[in-house]
Short mmCIF file of N, CA, C and O in Angstrom, two decimals:
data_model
loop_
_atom_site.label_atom_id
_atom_site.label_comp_id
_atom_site.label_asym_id
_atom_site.label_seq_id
_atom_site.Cartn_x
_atom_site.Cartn_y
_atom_site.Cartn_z
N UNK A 244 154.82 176.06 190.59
CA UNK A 244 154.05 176.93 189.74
C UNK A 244 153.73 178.21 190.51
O UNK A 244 153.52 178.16 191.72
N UNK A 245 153.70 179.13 189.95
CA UNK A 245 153.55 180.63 190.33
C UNK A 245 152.14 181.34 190.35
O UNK A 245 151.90 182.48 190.76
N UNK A 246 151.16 180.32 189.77
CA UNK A 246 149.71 180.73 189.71
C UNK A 246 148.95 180.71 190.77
O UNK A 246 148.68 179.72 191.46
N UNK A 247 148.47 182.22 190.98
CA UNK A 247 147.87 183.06 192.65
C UNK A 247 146.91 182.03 192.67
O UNK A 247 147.38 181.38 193.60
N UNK A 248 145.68 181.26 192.24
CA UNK A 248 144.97 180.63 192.39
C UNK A 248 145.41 179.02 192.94
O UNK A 248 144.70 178.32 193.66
N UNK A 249 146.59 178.67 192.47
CA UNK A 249 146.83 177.06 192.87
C UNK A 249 147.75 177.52 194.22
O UNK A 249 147.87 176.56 194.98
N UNK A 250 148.44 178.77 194.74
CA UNK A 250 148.62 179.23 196.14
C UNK A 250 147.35 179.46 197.01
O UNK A 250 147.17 179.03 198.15
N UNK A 251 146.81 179.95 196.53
CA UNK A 251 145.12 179.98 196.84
C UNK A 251 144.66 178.18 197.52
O UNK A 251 144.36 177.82 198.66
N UNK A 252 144.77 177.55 196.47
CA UNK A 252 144.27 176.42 196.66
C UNK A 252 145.26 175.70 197.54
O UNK A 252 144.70 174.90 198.29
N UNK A 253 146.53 175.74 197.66
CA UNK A 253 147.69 175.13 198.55
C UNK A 253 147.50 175.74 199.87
O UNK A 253 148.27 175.46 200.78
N UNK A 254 146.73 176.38 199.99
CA UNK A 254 146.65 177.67 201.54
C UNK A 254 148.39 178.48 201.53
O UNK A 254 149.15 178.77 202.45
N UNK A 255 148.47 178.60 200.37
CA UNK A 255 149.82 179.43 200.75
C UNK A 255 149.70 181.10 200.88
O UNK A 255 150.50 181.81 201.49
N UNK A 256 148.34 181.63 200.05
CA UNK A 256 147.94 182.41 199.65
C UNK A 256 146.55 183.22 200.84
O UNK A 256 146.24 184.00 199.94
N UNK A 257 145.97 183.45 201.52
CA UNK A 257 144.98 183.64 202.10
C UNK A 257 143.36 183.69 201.55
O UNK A 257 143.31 184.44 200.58
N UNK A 258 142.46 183.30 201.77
CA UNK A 258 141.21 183.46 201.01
C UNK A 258 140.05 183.21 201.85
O UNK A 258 139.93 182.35 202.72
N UNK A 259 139.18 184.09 201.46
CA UNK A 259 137.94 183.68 202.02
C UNK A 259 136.68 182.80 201.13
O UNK A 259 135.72 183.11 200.41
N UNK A 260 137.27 181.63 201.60
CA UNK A 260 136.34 180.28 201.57
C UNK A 260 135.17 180.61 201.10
O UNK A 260 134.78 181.74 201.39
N UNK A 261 134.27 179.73 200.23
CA UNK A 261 133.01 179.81 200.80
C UNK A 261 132.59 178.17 200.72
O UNK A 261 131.96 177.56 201.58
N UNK A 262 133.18 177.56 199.32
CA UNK A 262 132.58 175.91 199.51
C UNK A 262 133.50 175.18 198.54
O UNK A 262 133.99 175.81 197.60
N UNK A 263 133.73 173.95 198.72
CA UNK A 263 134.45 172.72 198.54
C UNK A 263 133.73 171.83 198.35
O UNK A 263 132.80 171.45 199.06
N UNK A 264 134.32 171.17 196.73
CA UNK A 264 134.06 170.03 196.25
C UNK A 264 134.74 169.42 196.09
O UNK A 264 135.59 169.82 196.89
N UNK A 265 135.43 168.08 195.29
CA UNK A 265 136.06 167.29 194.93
C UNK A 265 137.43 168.20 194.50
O UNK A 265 138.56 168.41 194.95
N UNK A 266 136.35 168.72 192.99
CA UNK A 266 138.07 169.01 192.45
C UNK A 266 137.66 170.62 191.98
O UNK A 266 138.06 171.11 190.92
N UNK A 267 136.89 171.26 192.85
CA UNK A 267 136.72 172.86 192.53
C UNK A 267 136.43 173.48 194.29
O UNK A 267 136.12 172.83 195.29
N UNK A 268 136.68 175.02 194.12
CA UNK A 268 136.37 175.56 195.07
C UNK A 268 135.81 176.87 194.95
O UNK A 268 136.10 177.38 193.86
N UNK A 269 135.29 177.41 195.50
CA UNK A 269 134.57 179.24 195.27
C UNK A 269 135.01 179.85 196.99
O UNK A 269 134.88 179.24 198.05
N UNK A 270 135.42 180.91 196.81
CA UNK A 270 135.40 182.23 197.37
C UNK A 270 135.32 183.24 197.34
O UNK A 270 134.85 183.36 196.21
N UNK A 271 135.41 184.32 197.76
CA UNK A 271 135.01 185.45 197.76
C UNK A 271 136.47 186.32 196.53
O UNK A 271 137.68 186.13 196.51
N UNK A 272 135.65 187.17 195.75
CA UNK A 272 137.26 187.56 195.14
C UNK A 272 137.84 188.77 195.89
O UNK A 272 137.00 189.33 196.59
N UNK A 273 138.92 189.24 195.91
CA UNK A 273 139.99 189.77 196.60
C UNK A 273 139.58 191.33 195.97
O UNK A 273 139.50 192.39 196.60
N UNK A 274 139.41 191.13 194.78
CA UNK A 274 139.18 192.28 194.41
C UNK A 274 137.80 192.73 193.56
O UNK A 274 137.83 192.86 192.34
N UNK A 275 136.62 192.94 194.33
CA UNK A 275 135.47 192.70 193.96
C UNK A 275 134.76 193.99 193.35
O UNK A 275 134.81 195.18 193.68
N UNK A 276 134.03 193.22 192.22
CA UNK A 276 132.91 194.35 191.58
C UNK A 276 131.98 194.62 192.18
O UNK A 276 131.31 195.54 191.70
N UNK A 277 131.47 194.00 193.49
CA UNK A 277 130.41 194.12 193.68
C UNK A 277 130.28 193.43 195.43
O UNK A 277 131.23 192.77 195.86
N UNK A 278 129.44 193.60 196.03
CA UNK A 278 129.54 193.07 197.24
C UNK A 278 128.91 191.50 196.95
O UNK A 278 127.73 191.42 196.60
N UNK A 279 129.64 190.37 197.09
CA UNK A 279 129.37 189.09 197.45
C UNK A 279 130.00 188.35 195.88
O UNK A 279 129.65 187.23 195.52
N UNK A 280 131.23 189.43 194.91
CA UNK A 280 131.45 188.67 194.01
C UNK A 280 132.50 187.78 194.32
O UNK A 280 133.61 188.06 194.77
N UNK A 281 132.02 186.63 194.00
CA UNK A 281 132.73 185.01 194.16
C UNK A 281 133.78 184.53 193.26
O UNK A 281 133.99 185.42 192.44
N UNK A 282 134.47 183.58 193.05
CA UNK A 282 135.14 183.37 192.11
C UNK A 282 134.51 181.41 192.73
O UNK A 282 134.30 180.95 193.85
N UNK A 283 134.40 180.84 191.35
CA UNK A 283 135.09 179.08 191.55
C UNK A 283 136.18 179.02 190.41
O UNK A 283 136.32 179.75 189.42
N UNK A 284 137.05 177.74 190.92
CA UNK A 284 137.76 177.33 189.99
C UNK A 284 138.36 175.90 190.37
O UNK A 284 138.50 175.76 191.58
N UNK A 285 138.69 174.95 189.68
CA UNK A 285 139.18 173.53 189.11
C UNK A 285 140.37 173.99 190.25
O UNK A 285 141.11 174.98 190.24
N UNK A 286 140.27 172.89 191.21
CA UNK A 286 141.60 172.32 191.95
C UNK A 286 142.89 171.92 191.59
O UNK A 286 143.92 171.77 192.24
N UNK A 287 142.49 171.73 189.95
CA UNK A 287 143.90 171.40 189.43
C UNK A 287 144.18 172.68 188.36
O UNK A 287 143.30 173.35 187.82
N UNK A 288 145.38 172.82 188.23
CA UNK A 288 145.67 173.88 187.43
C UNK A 288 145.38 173.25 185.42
O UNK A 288 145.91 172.44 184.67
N UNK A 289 144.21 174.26 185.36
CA UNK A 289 143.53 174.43 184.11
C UNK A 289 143.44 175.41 183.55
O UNK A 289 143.30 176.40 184.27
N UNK A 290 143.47 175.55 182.44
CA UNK A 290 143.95 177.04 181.76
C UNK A 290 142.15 177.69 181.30
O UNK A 290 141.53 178.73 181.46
N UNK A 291 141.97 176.66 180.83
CA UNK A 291 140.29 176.54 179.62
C UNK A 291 139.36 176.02 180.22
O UNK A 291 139.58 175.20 181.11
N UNK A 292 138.36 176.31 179.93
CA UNK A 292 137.12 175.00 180.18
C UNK A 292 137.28 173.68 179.16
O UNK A 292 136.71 172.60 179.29
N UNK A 293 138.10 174.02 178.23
CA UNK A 293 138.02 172.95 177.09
C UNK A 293 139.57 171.87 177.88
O UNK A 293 139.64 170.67 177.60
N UNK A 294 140.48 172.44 178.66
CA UNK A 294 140.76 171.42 179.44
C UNK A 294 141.02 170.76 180.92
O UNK A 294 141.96 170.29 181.55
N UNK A 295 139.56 171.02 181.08
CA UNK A 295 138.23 170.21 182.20
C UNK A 295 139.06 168.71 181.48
O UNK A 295 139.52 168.37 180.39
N UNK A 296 138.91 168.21 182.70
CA UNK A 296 138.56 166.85 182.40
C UNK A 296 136.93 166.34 182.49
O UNK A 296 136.29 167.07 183.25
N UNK A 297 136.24 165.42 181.97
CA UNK A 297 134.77 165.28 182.02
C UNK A 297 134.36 165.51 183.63
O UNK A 297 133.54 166.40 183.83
N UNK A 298 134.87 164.77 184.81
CA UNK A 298 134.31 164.94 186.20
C UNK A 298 134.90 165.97 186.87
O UNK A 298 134.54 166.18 188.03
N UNK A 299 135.81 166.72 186.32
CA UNK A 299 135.86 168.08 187.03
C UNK A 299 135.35 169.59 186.57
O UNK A 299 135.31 170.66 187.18
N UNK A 300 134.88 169.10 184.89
CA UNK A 300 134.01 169.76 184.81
C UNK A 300 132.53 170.00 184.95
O UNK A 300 131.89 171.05 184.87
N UNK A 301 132.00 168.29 185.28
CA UNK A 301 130.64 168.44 186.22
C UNK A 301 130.95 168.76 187.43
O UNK A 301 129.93 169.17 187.99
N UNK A 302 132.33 168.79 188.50
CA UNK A 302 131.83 169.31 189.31
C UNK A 302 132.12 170.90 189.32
O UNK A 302 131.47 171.60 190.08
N UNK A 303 133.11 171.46 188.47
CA UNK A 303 133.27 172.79 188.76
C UNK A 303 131.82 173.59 188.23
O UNK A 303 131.55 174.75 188.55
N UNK A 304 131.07 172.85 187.49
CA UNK A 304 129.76 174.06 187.23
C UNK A 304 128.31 173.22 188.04
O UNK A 304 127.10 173.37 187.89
N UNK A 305 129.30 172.15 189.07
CA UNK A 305 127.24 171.91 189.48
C UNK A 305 128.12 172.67 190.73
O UNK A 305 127.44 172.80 191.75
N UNK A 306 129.50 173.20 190.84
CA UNK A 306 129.76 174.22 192.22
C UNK A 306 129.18 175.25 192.32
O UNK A 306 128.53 175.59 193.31
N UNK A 307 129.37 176.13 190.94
CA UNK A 307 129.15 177.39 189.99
C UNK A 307 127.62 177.04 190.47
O UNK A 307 127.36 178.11 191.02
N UNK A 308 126.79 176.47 190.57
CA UNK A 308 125.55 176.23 190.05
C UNK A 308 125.04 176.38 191.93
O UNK A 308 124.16 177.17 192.27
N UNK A 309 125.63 175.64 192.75
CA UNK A 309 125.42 176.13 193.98
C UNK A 309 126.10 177.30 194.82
O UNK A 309 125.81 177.62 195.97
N UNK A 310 126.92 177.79 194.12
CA UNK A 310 127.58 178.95 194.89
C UNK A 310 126.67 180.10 194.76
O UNK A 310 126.23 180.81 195.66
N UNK A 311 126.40 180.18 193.08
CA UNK A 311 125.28 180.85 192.55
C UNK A 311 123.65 181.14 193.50
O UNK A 311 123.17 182.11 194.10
N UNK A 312 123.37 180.21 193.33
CA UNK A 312 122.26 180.03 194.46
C UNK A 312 122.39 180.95 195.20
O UNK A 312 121.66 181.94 195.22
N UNK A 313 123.65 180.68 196.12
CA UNK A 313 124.10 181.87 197.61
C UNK A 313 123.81 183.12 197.36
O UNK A 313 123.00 183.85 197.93
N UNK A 314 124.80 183.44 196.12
CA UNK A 314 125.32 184.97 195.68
C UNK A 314 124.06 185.09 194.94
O UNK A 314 124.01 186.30 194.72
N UNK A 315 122.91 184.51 194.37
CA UNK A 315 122.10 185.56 193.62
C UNK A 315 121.05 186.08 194.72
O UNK A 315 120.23 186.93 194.37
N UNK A 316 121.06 185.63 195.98
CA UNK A 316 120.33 186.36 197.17
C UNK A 316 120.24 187.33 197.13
O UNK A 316 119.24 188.04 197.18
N UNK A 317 121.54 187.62 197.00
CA UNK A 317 122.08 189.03 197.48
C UNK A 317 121.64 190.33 196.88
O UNK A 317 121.50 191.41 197.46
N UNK A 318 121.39 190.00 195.29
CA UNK A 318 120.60 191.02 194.84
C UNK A 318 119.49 190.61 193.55
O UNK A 318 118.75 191.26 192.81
N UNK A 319 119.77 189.40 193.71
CA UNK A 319 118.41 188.47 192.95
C UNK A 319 119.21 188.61 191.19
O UNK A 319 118.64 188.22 190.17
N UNK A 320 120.03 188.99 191.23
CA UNK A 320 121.09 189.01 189.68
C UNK A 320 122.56 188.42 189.56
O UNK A 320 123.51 189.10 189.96
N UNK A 321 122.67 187.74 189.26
CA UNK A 321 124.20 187.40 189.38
C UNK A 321 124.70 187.66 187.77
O UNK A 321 123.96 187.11 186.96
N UNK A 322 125.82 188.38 187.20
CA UNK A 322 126.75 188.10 185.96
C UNK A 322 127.48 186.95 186.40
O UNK A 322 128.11 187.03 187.46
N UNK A 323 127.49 185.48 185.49
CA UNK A 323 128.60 184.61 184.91
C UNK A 323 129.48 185.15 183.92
O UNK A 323 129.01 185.47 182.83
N UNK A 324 130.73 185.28 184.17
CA UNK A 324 131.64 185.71 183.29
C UNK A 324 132.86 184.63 183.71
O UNK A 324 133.58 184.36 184.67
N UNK A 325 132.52 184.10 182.06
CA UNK A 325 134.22 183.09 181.80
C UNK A 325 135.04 183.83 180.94
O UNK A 325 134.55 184.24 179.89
N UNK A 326 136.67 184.16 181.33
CA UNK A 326 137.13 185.19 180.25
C UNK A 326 138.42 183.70 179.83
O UNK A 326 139.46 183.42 180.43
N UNK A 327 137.96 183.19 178.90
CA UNK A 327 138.58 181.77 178.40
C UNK A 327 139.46 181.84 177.30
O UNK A 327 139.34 181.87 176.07
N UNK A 328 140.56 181.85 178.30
CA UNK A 328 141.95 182.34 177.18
C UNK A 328 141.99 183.86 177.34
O UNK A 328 141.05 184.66 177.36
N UNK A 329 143.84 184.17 177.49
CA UNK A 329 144.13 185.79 177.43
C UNK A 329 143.66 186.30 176.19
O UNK A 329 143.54 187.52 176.26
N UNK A 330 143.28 185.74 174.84
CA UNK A 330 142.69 186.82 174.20
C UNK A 330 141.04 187.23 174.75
O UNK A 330 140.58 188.33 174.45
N UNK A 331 140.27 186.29 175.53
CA UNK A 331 139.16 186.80 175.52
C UNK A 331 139.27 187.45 177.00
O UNK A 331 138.25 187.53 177.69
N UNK A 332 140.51 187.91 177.47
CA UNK A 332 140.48 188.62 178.66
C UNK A 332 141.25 188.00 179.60
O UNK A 332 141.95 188.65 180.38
N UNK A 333 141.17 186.56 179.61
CA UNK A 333 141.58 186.11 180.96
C UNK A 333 143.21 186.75 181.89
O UNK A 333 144.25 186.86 181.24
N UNK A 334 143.19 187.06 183.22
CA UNK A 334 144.60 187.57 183.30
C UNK A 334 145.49 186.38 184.03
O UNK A 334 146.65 185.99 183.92
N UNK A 335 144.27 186.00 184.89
CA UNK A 335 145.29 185.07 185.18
C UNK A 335 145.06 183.64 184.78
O UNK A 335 143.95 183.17 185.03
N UNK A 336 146.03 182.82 184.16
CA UNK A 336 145.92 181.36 183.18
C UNK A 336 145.43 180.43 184.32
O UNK A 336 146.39 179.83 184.80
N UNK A 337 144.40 180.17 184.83
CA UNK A 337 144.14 179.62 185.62
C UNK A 337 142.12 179.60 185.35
O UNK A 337 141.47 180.61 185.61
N UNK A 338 141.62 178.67 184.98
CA UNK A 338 140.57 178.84 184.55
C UNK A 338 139.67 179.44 186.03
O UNK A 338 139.83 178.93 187.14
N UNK A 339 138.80 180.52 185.77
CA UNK A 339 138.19 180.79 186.73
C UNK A 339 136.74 181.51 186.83
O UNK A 339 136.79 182.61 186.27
N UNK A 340 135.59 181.24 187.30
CA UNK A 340 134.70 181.88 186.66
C UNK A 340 134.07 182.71 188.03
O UNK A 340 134.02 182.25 189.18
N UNK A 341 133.59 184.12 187.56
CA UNK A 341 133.34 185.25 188.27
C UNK A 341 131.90 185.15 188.72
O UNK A 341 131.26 185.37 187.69
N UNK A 342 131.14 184.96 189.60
CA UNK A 342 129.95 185.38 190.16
C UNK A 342 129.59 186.84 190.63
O UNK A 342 129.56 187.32 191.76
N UNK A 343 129.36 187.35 189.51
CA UNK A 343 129.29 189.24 190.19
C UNK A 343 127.30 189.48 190.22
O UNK A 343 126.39 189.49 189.40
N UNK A 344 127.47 189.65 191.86
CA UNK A 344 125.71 190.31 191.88
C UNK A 344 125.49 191.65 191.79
O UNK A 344 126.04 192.53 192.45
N UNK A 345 124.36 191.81 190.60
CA UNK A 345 124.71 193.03 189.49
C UNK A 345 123.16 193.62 190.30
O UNK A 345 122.23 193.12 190.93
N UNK A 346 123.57 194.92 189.86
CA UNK A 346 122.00 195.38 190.41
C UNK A 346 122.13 197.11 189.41
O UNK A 346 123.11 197.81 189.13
N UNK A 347 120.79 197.23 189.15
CA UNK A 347 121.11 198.40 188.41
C UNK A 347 121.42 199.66 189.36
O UNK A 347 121.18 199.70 190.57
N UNK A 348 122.20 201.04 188.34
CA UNK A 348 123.45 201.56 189.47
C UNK A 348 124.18 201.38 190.05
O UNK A 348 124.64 202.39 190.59
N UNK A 349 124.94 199.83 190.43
CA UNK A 349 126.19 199.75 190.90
C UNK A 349 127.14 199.83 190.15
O UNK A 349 127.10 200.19 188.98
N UNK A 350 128.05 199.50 190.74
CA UNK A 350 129.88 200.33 190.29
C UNK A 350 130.43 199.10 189.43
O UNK A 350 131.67 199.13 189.44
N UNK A 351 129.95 198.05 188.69
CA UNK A 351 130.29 196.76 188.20
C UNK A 351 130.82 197.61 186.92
O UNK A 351 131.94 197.51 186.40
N UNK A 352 129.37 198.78 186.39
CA UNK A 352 129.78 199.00 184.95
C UNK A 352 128.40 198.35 183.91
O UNK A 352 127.48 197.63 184.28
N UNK A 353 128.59 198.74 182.91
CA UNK A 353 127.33 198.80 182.31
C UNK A 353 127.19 197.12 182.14
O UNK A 353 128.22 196.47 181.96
N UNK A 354 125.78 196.40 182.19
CA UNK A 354 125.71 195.70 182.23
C UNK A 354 125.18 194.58 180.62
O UNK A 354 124.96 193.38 180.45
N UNK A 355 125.16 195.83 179.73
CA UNK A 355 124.87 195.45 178.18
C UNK A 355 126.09 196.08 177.33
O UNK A 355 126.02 196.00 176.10
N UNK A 356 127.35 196.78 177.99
CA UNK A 356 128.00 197.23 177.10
C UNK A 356 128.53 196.88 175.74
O UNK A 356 128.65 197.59 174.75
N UNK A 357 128.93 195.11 175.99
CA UNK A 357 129.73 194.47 175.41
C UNK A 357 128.97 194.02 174.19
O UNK A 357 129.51 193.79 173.12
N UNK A 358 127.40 193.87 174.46
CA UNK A 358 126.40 193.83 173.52
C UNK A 358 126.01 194.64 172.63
O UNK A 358 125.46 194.16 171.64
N UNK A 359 126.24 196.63 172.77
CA UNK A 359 126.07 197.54 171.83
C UNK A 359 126.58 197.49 170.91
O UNK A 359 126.02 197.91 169.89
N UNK A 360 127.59 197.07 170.90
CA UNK A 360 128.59 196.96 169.03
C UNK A 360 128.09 195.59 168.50
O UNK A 360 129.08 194.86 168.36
N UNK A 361 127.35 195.18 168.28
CA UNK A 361 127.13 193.73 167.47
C UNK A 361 127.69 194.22 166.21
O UNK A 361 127.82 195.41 165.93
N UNK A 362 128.10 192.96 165.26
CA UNK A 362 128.58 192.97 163.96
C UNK A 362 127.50 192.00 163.07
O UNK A 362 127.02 190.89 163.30
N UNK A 363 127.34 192.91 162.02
CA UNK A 363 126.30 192.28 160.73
C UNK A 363 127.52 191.22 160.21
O UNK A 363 128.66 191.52 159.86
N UNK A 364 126.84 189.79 160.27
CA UNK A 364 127.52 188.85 159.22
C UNK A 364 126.36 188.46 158.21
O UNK A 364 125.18 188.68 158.51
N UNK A 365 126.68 187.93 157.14
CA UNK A 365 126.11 187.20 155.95
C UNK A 365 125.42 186.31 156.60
O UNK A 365 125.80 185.92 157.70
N UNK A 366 124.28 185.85 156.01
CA UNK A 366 123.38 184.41 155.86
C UNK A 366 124.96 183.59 155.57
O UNK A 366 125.65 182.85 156.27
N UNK A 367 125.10 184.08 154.28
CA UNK A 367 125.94 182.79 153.81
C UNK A 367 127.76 182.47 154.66
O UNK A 367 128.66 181.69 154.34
N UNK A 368 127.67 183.33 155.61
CA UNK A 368 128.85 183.16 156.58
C UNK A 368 128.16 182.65 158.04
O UNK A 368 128.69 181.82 158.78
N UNK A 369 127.12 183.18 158.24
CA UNK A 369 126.35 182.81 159.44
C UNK A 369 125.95 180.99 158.63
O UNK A 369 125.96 180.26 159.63
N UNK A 370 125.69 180.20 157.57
CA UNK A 370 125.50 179.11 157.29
C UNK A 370 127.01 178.13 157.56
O UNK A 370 127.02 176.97 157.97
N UNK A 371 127.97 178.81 157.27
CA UNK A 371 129.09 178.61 156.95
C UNK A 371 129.47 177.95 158.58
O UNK A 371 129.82 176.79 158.80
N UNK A 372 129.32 178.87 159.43
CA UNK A 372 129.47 178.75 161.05
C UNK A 372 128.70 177.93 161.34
O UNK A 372 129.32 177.07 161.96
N UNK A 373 127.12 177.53 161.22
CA UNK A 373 126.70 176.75 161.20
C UNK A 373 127.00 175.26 161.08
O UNK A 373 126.67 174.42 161.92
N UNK A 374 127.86 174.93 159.61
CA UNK A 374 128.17 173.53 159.60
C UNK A 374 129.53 173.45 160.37
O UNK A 374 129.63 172.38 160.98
N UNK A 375 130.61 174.30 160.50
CA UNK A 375 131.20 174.17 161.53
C UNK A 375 131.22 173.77 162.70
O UNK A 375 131.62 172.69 163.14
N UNK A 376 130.64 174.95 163.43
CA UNK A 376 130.25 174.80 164.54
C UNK A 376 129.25 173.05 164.86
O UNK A 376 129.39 172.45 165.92
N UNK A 377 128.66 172.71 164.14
CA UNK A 377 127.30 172.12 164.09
C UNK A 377 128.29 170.84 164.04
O UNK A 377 128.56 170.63 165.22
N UNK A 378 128.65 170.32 163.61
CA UNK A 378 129.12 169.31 163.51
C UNK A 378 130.72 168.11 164.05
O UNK A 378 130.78 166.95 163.63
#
């Protein structure tokens, strides 16, 4: 397989470490927004969070959950960003989630952008999602 992250994880690739679990790992990313942004990701090649298996997805977010810890030192803010699936961004198919410590005025980029365009839906489409989703 050709995915920079499972070379990453084979040591074929170079990286700076930060911690190891079972079946996830976090390091530093290569190409960072911010000083101390991290990446974790699933030891095994996973595309989604939806295919986690049940114990590698408790451990890839109780990793997320202590790497976090580290990196929100740094400026007491951390962004979680999962971009899950190439339509919602992801580039590389390799599930991976971003620890960026955000502080206002840094070079990350606005930190509510994605939130200014909200879209008006219906009660009766917002109900609709409801039993969907809900059930």
């Amino acid at each position: 397989m050709d995915c920079i992250f499972c070379k990453i994880i084979r040591k074929e690739v170079p990286a700076r470490f930060l911690l190891e679990t079972k079946h996830s790992i976090s390091f530093l990313d290569a190409f960072p927004l911010a000083q101390g942004h991290a990446l974790v990701i699933p030891k095994n090649h996973r595309e989604k969070i939806q295919d986690l298996l049940p114990d590698e997805n408790a451990d890839l977010f109780s990793l997320v959950q202590h790497t976090i810890s580290k990196v929100d030192k740094i400026t007491g803010a951390t962004l979680v960003a999962i971009h899950n699936g190439k339509d919602a961004g992801q580039d590389i198919p390799h599930l991976h989630v971003h620890l960026v410590p955000r502080s206002s005025g840094d070079s990350a980029g606005a930190i509510h952008s994605m939130f200014d365009s909200t879209i008006h839906i219906t009660d009766d489409v917002m109900s609709d999602l409801q039993k969907k989703l809900g059930s």
